Short mmCIF file of C-alpha atoms in Angstrom, two decimals:
data_model
loop_
_atom_site.label_atom_id
_atom_site.label_comp_id
_atom_site.label_asym_id
_atom_site.label_seq_id
_atom_site.Cartn_x
_atom_site.Cartn_y
_atom_site.Cartn_z
CA UNK A 2 -73.97 167.22 87.68
CA UNK A 3 -70.90 165.29 86.68
CA UNK A 4 -68.82 164.20 89.65
CA UNK A 5 -65.08 164.76 89.44
CA UNK A 6 -62.22 163.19 91.38
CA UNK A 7 -59.57 165.55 92.70
CA UNK A 8 -56.26 164.33 94.10
CA UNK A 9 -54.67 167.17 96.06
CA UNK A 10 -50.87 167.21 96.26
CA UNK A 11 -49.18 169.43 98.87
CA UNK A 12 -46.23 171.72 98.44
CA UNK A 13 -42.88 171.59 100.19
CA UNK A 14 -42.86 170.95 103.95
CA UNK A 15 -46.59 170.24 103.96
CA UNK A 16 -48.85 167.24 104.19
CA UNK A 17 -52.48 166.43 103.49
CA UNK A 18 -53.45 168.91 106.22
CA UNK A 19 -52.66 171.86 103.95
CA UNK A 20 -55.44 170.90 101.53
CA UNK A 21 -58.14 169.92 104.05
CA UNK A 22 -60.15 173.20 103.95
CA UNK A 23 -60.31 173.12 100.15
CA UNK A 24 -61.04 169.39 100.08
CA UNK A 25 -64.06 169.90 102.34
CA UNK A 26 -65.44 172.49 99.93
CA UNK A 27 -64.89 170.29 96.89
CA UNK A 28 -66.75 167.47 98.65
CA UNK A 29 -69.56 169.84 99.64
CA UNK A 30 -69.91 170.64 95.93
CA UNK A 31 -70.52 166.95 95.26
CA UNK A 32 -67.06 165.84 94.18
CA UNK A 33 -64.53 163.35 95.46
CA UNK A 34 -61.40 164.91 96.99
CA UNK A 35 -58.38 162.95 98.19
CA UNK A 36 -55.55 164.63 100.07
CA UNK A 37 -52.09 163.08 100.00
CA UNK A 38 -49.05 163.28 102.24
CA UNK A 39 -45.93 162.42 100.28
CA UNK A 40 -43.07 160.26 101.62
CA UNK A 41 -40.99 161.96 104.28
CA UNK A 42 -43.50 164.72 104.92
CA UNK A 43 -45.71 163.10 107.52
CA UNK A 44 -45.39 163.71 111.25
CA UNK A 45 -42.36 161.80 112.49
CA UNK A 46 -41.28 160.65 109.01
CA UNK A 47 -37.58 160.12 108.28
CA UNK A 48 -36.72 162.29 105.25
CA UNK A 49 -33.27 160.79 104.70
CA UNK A 50 -32.56 158.96 101.47
CA UNK A 51 -35.76 159.97 99.71
CA UNK A 52 -35.63 161.08 96.07
CA UNK A 53 -38.11 162.75 93.73
CA UNK A 54 -39.05 159.39 92.21
CA UNK A 55 -40.35 158.33 95.63
CA UNK A 56 -42.80 161.23 95.68
CA UNK A 57 -43.89 160.56 92.10
CA UNK A 58 -44.28 156.87 92.82
CA UNK A 59 -46.47 157.57 95.84
CA UNK A 60 -48.93 159.60 93.76
CA UNK A 61 -48.99 156.93 91.05
CA UNK A 62 -49.49 154.13 93.56
CA UNK A 63 -52.30 155.93 95.37
CA UNK A 64 -54.22 156.56 92.14
CA UNK A 65 -53.80 152.94 91.08
CA UNK A 66 -54.50 151.48 94.53
CA UNK A 67 -57.76 153.39 94.74
CA UNK A 68 -58.55 152.50 91.10
CA UNK A 69 -59.23 156.13 90.23
CA UNK A 70 -60.09 157.31 86.73
CA UNK A 71 -60.69 160.70 85.11
CA UNK A 72 -58.57 162.25 87.86
CA UNK A 73 -57.69 165.91 88.23
CA UNK A 74 -54.36 166.31 90.00
CA UNK A 75 -54.17 169.60 91.91
CA UNK A 76 -50.62 170.52 92.86
CA UNK A 77 -49.48 173.26 95.20
CA UNK A 78 -46.05 174.83 94.74
CA UNK A 79 -43.29 172.15 94.71
CA UNK A 80 -46.08 169.58 94.31
CA UNK A 81 -46.00 170.47 90.63
CA UNK A 82 -42.97 168.20 90.26
CA UNK A 83 -44.50 164.95 91.56
CA UNK A 84 -47.80 165.84 89.89
CA UNK A 85 -46.13 166.27 86.50
CA UNK A 86 -44.15 163.07 86.87
CA UNK A 87 -47.24 161.15 87.96
CA UNK A 88 -49.41 162.52 85.15
CA UNK A 89 -46.81 161.29 82.68
CA UNK A 90 -47.11 157.76 84.10
CA UNK A 91 -50.89 157.85 84.56
CA UNK A 92 -51.93 159.05 81.13
CA UNK A 93 -54.98 156.78 81.00
CA UNK A 94 -56.19 157.77 84.47
CA UNK A 95 -55.43 161.50 84.70
CA UNK A 96 -57.46 163.96 82.64
CA UNK A 97 -56.18 167.27 84.02
CA UNK A 98 -53.41 168.82 86.09
CA UNK A 99 -54.11 172.07 87.94
CA UNK A 100 -51.06 173.93 89.23
CA UNK A 101 -51.81 176.20 92.20
CA UNK A 102 -48.96 178.65 92.82
CA UNK A 103 -47.19 175.74 91.23
CA UNK A 104 -43.69 175.03 90.07
CA UNK A 105 -44.11 173.82 86.49
CA UNK A 106 -40.95 171.86 85.66
CA UNK A 107 -38.81 172.71 82.67
CA UNK A 108 -37.65 169.64 80.76
CA UNK A 109 -34.62 168.22 82.57
CA UNK A 110 -34.79 170.91 85.24
CA UNK A 111 -34.98 170.91 89.03
CA UNK A 112 -36.43 173.23 91.64
CA UNK A 113 -33.09 174.90 92.34
CA UNK A 114 -32.41 175.31 88.61
CA UNK A 115 -35.41 177.66 88.52
CA UNK A 116 -34.36 179.47 91.69
CA UNK A 117 -30.72 180.55 91.35
CA UNK A 118 -31.05 183.20 94.06
CA UNK A 119 -31.77 180.52 96.68
CA UNK A 120 -29.57 177.81 95.20
CA UNK A 121 -26.53 178.38 97.43
CA UNK A 122 -28.64 178.60 100.60
CA UNK A 123 -30.60 175.46 99.71
CA UNK A 124 -27.45 173.45 99.04
CA UNK A 125 -25.89 174.66 102.30
CA UNK A 126 -28.96 173.74 104.35
CA UNK A 127 -29.08 170.28 102.79
CA UNK A 128 -25.36 169.77 103.38
CA UNK A 129 -25.59 170.86 107.02
CA UNK A 130 -28.58 168.64 107.79
CA UNK A 131 -27.78 165.18 109.22
CA UNK A 132 -30.73 163.79 107.25
CA UNK A 133 -30.17 165.87 104.09
CA UNK A 134 -33.35 167.89 104.54
CA UNK A 135 -34.41 171.54 104.54
CA UNK A 136 -36.35 172.82 107.54
CA UNK A 137 -38.27 176.09 107.09
CA UNK A 138 -37.75 178.80 109.68
CA UNK A 139 -40.63 180.81 111.13
CA UNK A 140 -39.17 183.90 109.47
CA UNK A 141 -39.51 182.22 106.06
CA UNK A 142 -43.17 181.52 106.73
CA UNK A 143 -43.72 185.10 107.91
CA UNK A 144 -41.94 186.80 105.00
CA UNK A 145 -42.41 184.48 102.03
CA UNK A 146 -45.35 182.15 102.56
CA UNK A 147 -47.86 184.07 104.70
CA UNK A 148 -46.85 187.72 104.78
CA UNK A 149 -49.48 189.91 106.41
CA UNK A 150 -51.38 186.95 107.88
CA UNK A 151 -52.19 186.81 111.60
CA UNK A 152 -49.03 185.90 113.57
CA UNK A 153 -50.81 183.09 115.43
CA UNK A 154 -51.68 181.41 112.12
CA UNK A 155 -48.14 181.91 110.83
CA UNK A 156 -46.74 180.20 113.92
CA UNK A 157 -49.22 177.33 113.69
CA UNK A 158 -48.37 176.62 110.05
CA UNK A 159 -44.63 176.82 110.79
CA UNK A 160 -45.07 174.23 113.55
CA UNK A 161 -47.08 171.92 111.28
CA UNK A 162 -44.41 171.94 108.60
CA UNK A 163 -41.90 169.09 108.40
CA UNK A 164 -38.35 168.92 106.97
CA UNK A 165 -38.34 168.60 103.18
CA UNK A 166 -36.14 165.82 101.73
CA UNK A 167 -33.31 167.65 99.97
CA UNK A 168 -33.39 165.52 96.85
CA UNK A 169 -36.95 166.70 96.24
CA UNK A 170 -35.39 170.08 95.42
CA UNK A 171 -32.30 168.77 93.62
CA UNK A 172 -33.58 165.97 91.38
CA UNK A 173 -34.44 166.76 87.78
CA UNK A 174 -37.51 165.66 85.85
CA UNK A 175 -37.28 164.66 82.20
CA UNK A 176 -40.93 165.23 81.35
CA UNK A 177 -42.21 167.82 78.89
CA UNK A 178 -45.41 169.37 80.22
CA UNK A 179 -46.30 170.37 76.67
CA UNK A 180 -46.66 166.71 75.70
CA UNK A 181 -48.42 165.32 78.78
CA UNK A 182 -51.55 164.74 76.75
CA UNK A 183 -53.87 166.08 79.47
CA UNK A 184 -55.57 169.40 80.07
CA UNK A 185 -53.71 171.85 82.29
CA UNK A 186 -54.59 175.01 84.19
CA UNK A 187 -52.73 177.46 86.41
CA UNK A 188 -54.16 179.25 89.45
CA UNK A 189 -52.09 181.91 91.20
CA UNK A 190 -52.47 183.94 94.37
CA UNK A 191 -52.30 187.68 93.83
CA UNK A 192 -49.88 188.25 96.75
CA UNK A 193 -47.58 185.26 96.32
CA UNK A 194 -44.02 186.15 97.33
CA UNK A 195 -42.58 182.64 97.28
CA UNK A 196 -42.37 181.82 93.58
CA UNK A 197 -38.91 182.41 92.09
CA UNK A 198 -40.43 184.33 89.17
CA UNK A 199 -43.95 185.53 88.25
CA UNK A 200 -46.73 182.99 87.94
CA UNK A 201 -47.26 183.99 84.31
CA UNK A 202 -43.86 182.51 83.50
CA UNK A 203 -44.81 179.11 84.92
CA UNK A 204 -48.22 179.24 83.26
CA UNK A 205 -46.54 180.00 79.93
CA UNK A 206 -44.81 176.62 80.10
CA UNK A 207 -48.29 175.12 79.94
CA UNK A 208 -49.44 177.46 77.20
CA UNK A 209 -52.12 178.99 79.44
CA UNK A 210 -52.71 182.23 81.32
CA UNK A 211 -52.96 182.18 85.12
CA UNK A 212 -56.27 182.68 86.90
CA UNK A 213 -55.83 184.73 90.06
CA UNK A 214 -57.28 184.29 93.53
CA UNK A 215 -56.69 186.46 96.61
CA UNK A 216 -54.04 185.67 99.17
CA UNK A 217 -50.45 184.60 99.66
CA UNK A 218 -48.54 181.47 98.65
CA UNK A 219 -50.63 179.27 100.95
CA UNK A 220 -54.00 180.91 100.36
CA UNK A 221 -55.65 177.48 100.25
CA UNK A 222 -55.51 177.87 104.05
CA UNK A 223 -56.59 181.51 104.28
CA UNK A 224 -58.96 181.71 101.28
CA UNK A 225 -60.27 178.17 100.77
CA UNK A 226 -63.60 179.33 99.31
CA UNK A 227 -61.92 181.24 96.49
CA UNK A 228 -59.35 178.52 95.81
CA UNK A 229 -61.99 175.78 95.69
CA UNK A 230 -64.15 177.84 93.32
CA UNK A 231 -61.17 178.46 91.05
CA UNK A 232 -60.36 174.73 90.95
CA UNK A 233 -63.97 173.89 90.12
CA UNK A 234 -63.96 176.49 87.35
CA UNK A 235 -60.97 175.02 85.50
#
């Protein structure tokens, strides 16, 4: 069996912890799995002053520091932005990018450009924050990220989440996913309520069709077996 190297990139407000259940299953299948926490998203981190390039640079530096080759980047949600930017800079080291409930950037676009309904709220929250960050409320986790999941698990995830540096949502990315020069795949949860438009629209930017797994936006926590199998099947 050929061994693969997976670098797992978390979504907004999350750290390496969000990928641990899936990472354990990838390792059990004989592969290498590395979970990252991006700048500003670790426990006690200061999110002020951070920009999207900091997140991209962290992924790039980790791949180079560990001297990784033939890497598959797996990006959850907002993590699609740093993953795309990193893949562009790591063309000789990255062979595939897998977007899981992922935001696939449009050329020159930002997260809020793709989400006009939440644009005003996002800008207000960033402006009101003394550190320019967005902190998710428990209600957001309950209604958008983990609807129908056990309340105790919803509360635990909400408490694990950290403020998201505002510029991570505002900064644009001038990278065309169609010309990354690596394979791409899109995995979507069948009950995801958090994406600003259907997963098929994001997958279309890659020229692929989404593969579906059960669960909500963070089903890597509630359905790690299915998510790991889907990643291995790409």
